Amino acid sequence: MRAAGMLVYSILKRVESMVADGVTTMDLEVEAERMMRDAGARPAFKNYYVPAVGQRYKYVLCTSVNDEIVHGPPSAKRVLKTGDIVSVDTGVELNGWYGDSAITIPVGEVAPQIRRLLDVTKEALELAIDQTRAGNRLFDICGAVERHVTANGFGIVREFVGHGIGSQLHEEPQVPNYVDRKNENPRLKEGMVLALEPMVNAGSPESHNKADRWTACSKDGSWSAHFEHCVAITADGPWVLTRP
Ligand code: MF3
Ligand code: CO
């Protein structure tokens, strides 16, 4: 899983370096797919069946721009411009093990409130990572994200959640970005790996799907940030598999 995680990291780094005014989200897709093939990995998202949509996803990246929250399909018509933000989410399967990570990349200078949205979402992920320890419970992770985002006045997306990960892309348990008392609150154990992925709207947390049925965007048009890492629980504490 470390090898899969580091491949995902290197792809996101490369994509980040490509993002600029005039680049299309399809440019990013093509480069990411090439890197996966070169590494002998299988794209985890391409052909992944999503029951809520009733279709297989067709790309190796999700590229969600501005008010888009997640699952934006790359397109040669989607030209990034200065001031935009683009969430790039990707996953690979390498030797039977999965890695999954996302970053939200600013295109040049972005508005101060949007810079703050990116910072708060990233901080929420770091606080969640720090709770990913043996002996803690799932709600310690969920609560850490919820407290930080709420304290900063942003909206936590509820329709999409983090997840266990390993020999499948999505394993138990689901990891909401808020304390959901209807769910179980399992004890965290050494050897578990969780994909933590706060999705945060600058305004209202509500989302709806675009006509393409894949892209989730904010209902009020406010912009949205998404950061994700895979975190292994070790005897020495959290080990983030998707960064050095
Ligand atoms: N990145 C999503 C996740 O973390 C999965 C992508 S869904 C797909 O769960 F349709 F793109 F495959
Ligand atoms: Co994920």
Short mmCIF file of C-alpha atoms and ligand atoms in Angstrom, two decimals:
data_model
loop_
_atom_site.label_atom_id
_atom_site.label_comp_id
_atom_site.label_asym_id
_atom_site.label_seq_id
_atom_site.Cartn_x
_atom_site.Cartn_y
_atom_site.Cartn_z
CA MET A 1 0.00 0.00 0.00
CA ARG A 2 2.97 2.29 0.56
CA ALA A 3 4.09 1.73 -3.05
CA ALA A 4 0.59 2.45 -4.36
CA GLY A 5 0.37 5.51 -2.12
CA MET A 6 3.68 6.94 -3.32
CA LEU A 7 2.70 6.43 -6.97
CA VAL A 8 -0.47 8.42 -6.34
CA TYR A 9 1.64 11.08 -4.62
CA SER A 10 4.02 11.37 -7.59
CA ILE A 11 1.08 11.67 -10.01
CA LEU A 12 -0.55 14.44 -7.98
CA LYS A 13 2.79 16.29 -7.74
CA ARG A 14 3.19 16.09 -11.51
CA VAL A 15 -0.39 17.25 -12.12
CA GLU A 16 0.10 20.11 -9.65
CA SER A 17 3.17 21.26 -11.59
CA MET A 18 1.16 21.24 -14.85
CA VAL A 19 -1.78 23.29 -13.60
CA ALA A 20 -1.74 26.75 -15.18
CA ASP A 21 -3.95 29.19 -17.07
CA GLY A 22 -4.92 27.59 -20.41
CA VAL A 23 -4.36 23.94 -19.39
CA THR A 24 -7.39 21.64 -19.78
CA THR A 25 -8.45 19.00 -17.29
CA MET A 26 -8.00 16.44 -20.09
CA ASP A 27 -4.29 17.42 -20.32
CA LEU A 28 -3.97 16.35 -16.67
CA GLU A 29 -5.88 13.10 -17.33
CA VAL A 30 -3.63 12.08 -20.22
CA GLU A 31 -0.42 12.62 -18.23
CA ALA A 32 -1.77 10.83 -15.14
CA GLU A 33 -2.83 7.79 -17.16
CA ARG A 34 0.57 7.64 -18.86
CA MET A 35 2.31 7.65 -15.45
CA MET A 36 0.09 4.83 -14.18
CA ARG A 37 0.78 2.64 -17.22
CA ASP A 38 4.53 3.36 -17.00
CA ALA A 39 4.49 2.24 -13.36
CA GLY A 40 2.60 -0.98 -14.18
CA ALA A 41 -0.38 0.14 -12.12
CA ARG A 42 -4.09 -0.08 -12.88
CA PRO A 43 -6.16 3.11 -12.63
CA ALA A 44 -8.53 2.49 -9.71
CA PHE A 45 -11.31 4.82 -10.89
CA LYS A 46 -11.45 3.93 -14.59
CA ASN A 47 -14.35 1.51 -15.13
CA TYR A 48 -15.25 1.67 -11.44
CA TYR A 49 -18.97 1.05 -11.10
CA VAL A 50 -20.80 3.64 -9.03
CA PRO A 51 -24.24 2.36 -8.01
CA ALA A 52 -25.63 5.87 -7.33
CA VAL A 53 -24.98 6.79 -10.99
CA GLY A 54 -25.65 3.32 -12.41
CA GLN A 55 -22.60 3.62 -14.70
CA ARG A 56 -18.88 2.97 -14.83
CA TYR A 57 -16.61 5.98 -14.45
CA LYS A 58 -14.53 6.53 -17.62
CA TYR A 59 -11.38 8.34 -16.41
CA VAL A 60 -8.34 7.92 -14.14
CA LEU A 61 -8.84 11.34 -12.50
CA CYS A 62 -11.71 13.24 -11.01
CA THR A 63 -11.17 16.94 -11.80
CA SER A 64 -13.67 19.15 -9.99
CA VAL A 65 -13.41 22.88 -10.69
CA ASN A 66 -14.62 25.76 -8.45
CA ASP A 67 -18.21 25.00 -7.32
CA GLU A 68 -17.79 21.34 -8.28
CA ILE A 69 -17.26 19.20 -5.18
CA VAL A 70 -16.19 15.77 -6.50
CA HIS A 71 -16.37 13.37 -9.47
CA GLY A 72 -15.90 15.94 -12.22
CA PRO A 73 -14.95 14.03 -15.41
CA PRO A 74 -11.91 15.49 -17.21
CA SER A 75 -12.71 17.27 -20.47
CA ALA A 76 -10.71 18.81 -23.33
CA LYS A 77 -13.27 21.64 -23.24
CA ARG A 78 -12.62 22.50 -19.59
CA VAL A 79 -9.90 25.16 -19.76
CA LEU A 80 -8.48 26.24 -16.39
CA LYS A 81 -7.99 29.94 -15.85
CA THR A 82 -6.20 32.08 -13.28
CA GLY A 83 -8.21 32.34 -10.06
CA ASP A 84 -9.84 28.90 -10.45
CA ILE A 85 -9.35 25.98 -8.08
CA VAL A 86 -9.29 22.38 -9.28
CA SER A 87 -9.65 19.34 -7.04
CA VAL A 88 -7.74 16.40 -8.51
CA ASP A 89 -8.60 13.01 -7.01
CA THR A 90 -6.96 9.80 -8.18
CA GLY A 91 -6.38 6.20 -7.20
CA VAL A 92 -4.29 3.25 -8.37
CA GLU A 93 -4.11 -0.48 -7.80
CA LEU A 94 -0.53 -1.75 -7.65
CA ASN A 95 0.21 -5.44 -7.00
CA GLY A 96 -3.29 -5.87 -5.60
CA TRP A 97 -3.20 -2.94 -3.19
CA TYR A 98 -4.89 0.45 -3.48
CA GLY A 99 -3.85 4.06 -2.98
CA ASP A 100 -6.22 7.05 -3.14
CA SER A 101 -5.48 10.75 -2.63
CA ALA A 102 -6.76 14.18 -3.61
CA ILE A 103 -5.51 17.75 -3.55
CA THR A 104 -7.15 21.03 -4.49
CA ILE A 105 -4.84 23.15 -6.60
CA PRO A 106 -5.17 26.94 -7.04
CA VAL A 107 -4.59 28.24 -10.58
CA GLY A 108 -2.26 31.18 -9.89
CA GLU A 109 -3.55 33.71 -7.36
CA VAL A 110 -7.01 32.99 -5.92
CA ALA A 111 -9.32 35.22 -3.87
CA PRO A 112 -8.38 35.46 -0.14
CA GLN A 113 -11.59 33.73 0.99
CA ILE A 114 -10.83 30.84 -1.39
CA ARG A 115 -7.22 30.61 -0.12
CA ARG A 116 -8.73 30.33 3.38
CA LEU A 117 -11.13 27.59 2.20
CA LEU A 118 -8.14 25.57 0.92
CA ASP A 119 -6.13 26.15 4.12
CA VAL A 120 -8.99 25.22 6.47
CA THR A 121 -9.81 22.04 4.52
CA LYS A 122 -6.16 20.98 4.53
CA GLU A 123 -5.87 21.75 8.26
CA ALA A 124 -9.01 19.69 8.92
CA LEU A 125 -7.37 16.73 7.15
CA GLU A 126 -4.20 17.14 9.26
CA LEU A 127 -6.25 17.22 12.47
CA ALA A 128 -8.05 14.06 11.31
CA ILE A 129 -4.75 12.33 10.53
CA ASP A 130 -3.53 13.10 14.05
CA GLN A 131 -6.58 11.29 15.50
CA THR A 132 -5.96 8.16 13.39
CA ARG A 133 -4.42 6.15 16.23
CA ALA A 134 -4.95 2.77 17.86
CA GLY A 135 -7.22 3.13 20.88
CA ASN A 136 -9.10 6.13 19.51
CA ARG A 137 -12.53 5.72 17.97
CA LEU A 138 -13.87 6.64 14.54
CA PHE A 139 -15.77 9.64 15.95
CA ASP A 140 -12.45 11.15 17.12
CA ILE A 141 -11.54 11.54 13.43
CA CYS A 142 -14.99 12.72 12.35
CA GLY A 143 -15.24 15.19 15.24
CA ALA A 144 -11.81 16.71 14.55
CA VAL A 145 -12.85 17.61 10.99
CA GLU A 146 -16.30 18.81 12.01
CA ARG A 147 -15.02 21.10 14.78
CA HIS A 148 -12.37 22.78 12.65
CA VAL A 149 -14.59 23.36 9.61
CA THR A 150 -17.58 24.53 11.63
CA ALA A 151 -15.43 26.90 13.75
CA ASN A 152 -14.30 28.53 10.49
CA GLY A 153 -17.83 28.99 9.18
CA PHE A 154 -17.63 26.65 6.19
CA GLY A 155 -20.05 23.89 5.14
CA ILE A 156 -19.20 20.19 5.51
CA VAL A 157 -20.42 18.10 2.59
CA ARG A 158 -22.40 15.15 3.97
CA GLU A 159 -23.28 13.15 0.86
CA PHE A 160 -19.72 11.86 0.35
CA VAL A 161 -17.47 10.22 2.91
CA GLY A 162 -14.02 8.76 3.48
CA HIS A 163 -13.56 5.01 3.69
CA GLY A 164 -11.42 2.06 4.63
CA ILE A 165 -9.02 1.01 1.86
CA GLY A 166 -6.74 -1.98 1.20
CA SER A 167 -7.23 -4.75 -1.33
CA GLN A 168 -10.38 -2.86 -2.41
CA LEU A 169 -10.80 0.84 -3.15
CA HIS A 170 -13.70 1.13 -0.73
CA GLU A 171 -13.75 -0.94 2.45
CA GLU A 172 -15.43 -0.60 5.83
CA PRO A 173 -15.84 1.64 7.69
CA GLN A 174 -17.31 4.73 6.09
CA VAL A 175 -15.62 7.86 7.46
CA PRO A 176 -17.99 10.85 7.45
CA ASN A 177 -16.54 14.32 7.97
CA TYR A 178 -18.90 14.92 10.91
CA VAL A 179 -20.06 12.85 13.87
CA ASP A 180 -23.00 10.82 12.59
CA ARG A 181 -24.60 9.31 15.69
CA LYS A 182 -26.70 6.98 13.54
CA ASN A 183 -23.47 5.18 12.62
CA GLU A 184 -21.28 2.86 14.67
CA ASN A 185 -18.24 4.27 16.40
CA PRO A 186 -15.67 1.45 16.13
CA ARG A 187 -12.41 1.43 18.04
CA LEU A 188 -9.40 2.05 15.75
CA LYS A 189 -6.85 -0.77 15.60
CA GLU A 190 -3.27 -1.19 14.47
CA GLY A 191 -3.18 -2.36 10.82
CA MET A 192 -6.29 -0.50 9.67
CA VAL A 193 -5.92 1.93 6.76
CA LEU A 194 -8.40 4.76 6.27
CA ALA A 195 -8.82 7.17 3.35
CA LEU A 196 -9.67 10.48 5.04
CA GLU A 197 -11.19 13.06 2.70
CA PRO A 198 -12.86 16.23 3.92
CA MET A 199 -14.99 17.98 1.27
CA VAL A 200 -15.81 21.53 2.30
CA ASN A 201 -17.98 24.23 0.70
CA ALA A 202 -17.29 27.92 1.28
CA GLY A 203 -21.06 28.41 1.71
CA SER A 204 -23.95 26.01 2.24
CA PRO A 205 -23.03 22.31 2.59
CA GLU A 206 -25.79 21.21 0.21
CA SER A 207 -24.89 19.57 -3.08
CA HIS A 208 -26.63 18.46 -6.24
CA ASN A 209 -25.61 16.59 -9.37
CA LYS A 210 -25.01 18.26 -12.71
CA ALA A 211 -26.79 17.08 -15.87
CA ASP A 212 -23.84 14.75 -16.63
CA ARG A 213 -25.00 12.82 -13.49
CA TRP A 214 -21.38 12.48 -12.29
CA THR A 215 -20.31 15.95 -11.19
CA ALA A 216 -21.47 16.91 -7.70
CA CYS A 217 -21.53 20.67 -7.17
CA SER A 218 -22.63 23.00 -4.39
CA LYS A 219 -26.29 24.02 -4.53
CA ASP A 220 -25.56 27.68 -3.79
CA GLY A 221 -22.67 27.98 -6.28
CA SER A 222 -20.08 28.44 -3.53
CA TRP A 223 -16.67 26.96 -4.24
CA SER A 224 -15.57 23.66 -2.75
CA ALA A 225 -12.27 22.11 -1.59
CA HIS A 226 -11.23 18.47 -1.19
CA PHE A 227 -8.06 16.94 0.24
CA GLU A 228 -7.50 13.22 0.80
CA HIS A 229 -4.81 10.95 2.22
CA CYS A 230 -4.58 7.25 3.05
CA VAL A 231 -3.49 6.79 6.67
CA ALA A 232 -2.25 3.51 8.19
CA ILE A 233 -2.55 2.95 11.94
CA THR A 234 0.79 1.70 13.27
CA ALA A 235 2.20 1.08 16.74
CA ASP A 236 4.11 4.34 16.26
CA GLY A 237 1.00 6.33 15.32
CA PRO A 238 -0.46 7.48 12.01
CA TRP A 239 1.53 6.75 8.85
CA VAL A 240 0.39 8.79 5.83
CA LEU A 241 0.93 6.40 2.91
CA THR A 242 0.21 8.96 0.20
CA ARG A 243 3.08 11.37 0.91
CA PRO A 244 6.82 11.01 1.65
N1 MF3 B 1 -12.07 9.26 -5.13
C1 MF3 B 1 -13.30 8.64 -4.79
C2 MF3 B 1 -13.15 8.10 -3.43
O1 MF3 B 1 -12.28 8.50 -2.76
C3 MF3 B 1 -13.68 7.56 -5.72
C4 MF3 B 1 -13.88 8.01 -7.07
S1 MF3 B 1 -15.33 7.42 -7.64
C5 MF3 B 1 -15.04 7.16 -9.25
O2 MF3 B 1 -13.89 7.31 -2.97
F1 MF3 B 1 -16.15 7.13 -9.83
F2 MF3 B 1 -14.30 8.12 -9.69
F3 MF3 B 1 -14.38 6.05 -9.37
CO CO B 2 -11.32 8.12 -1.45
#
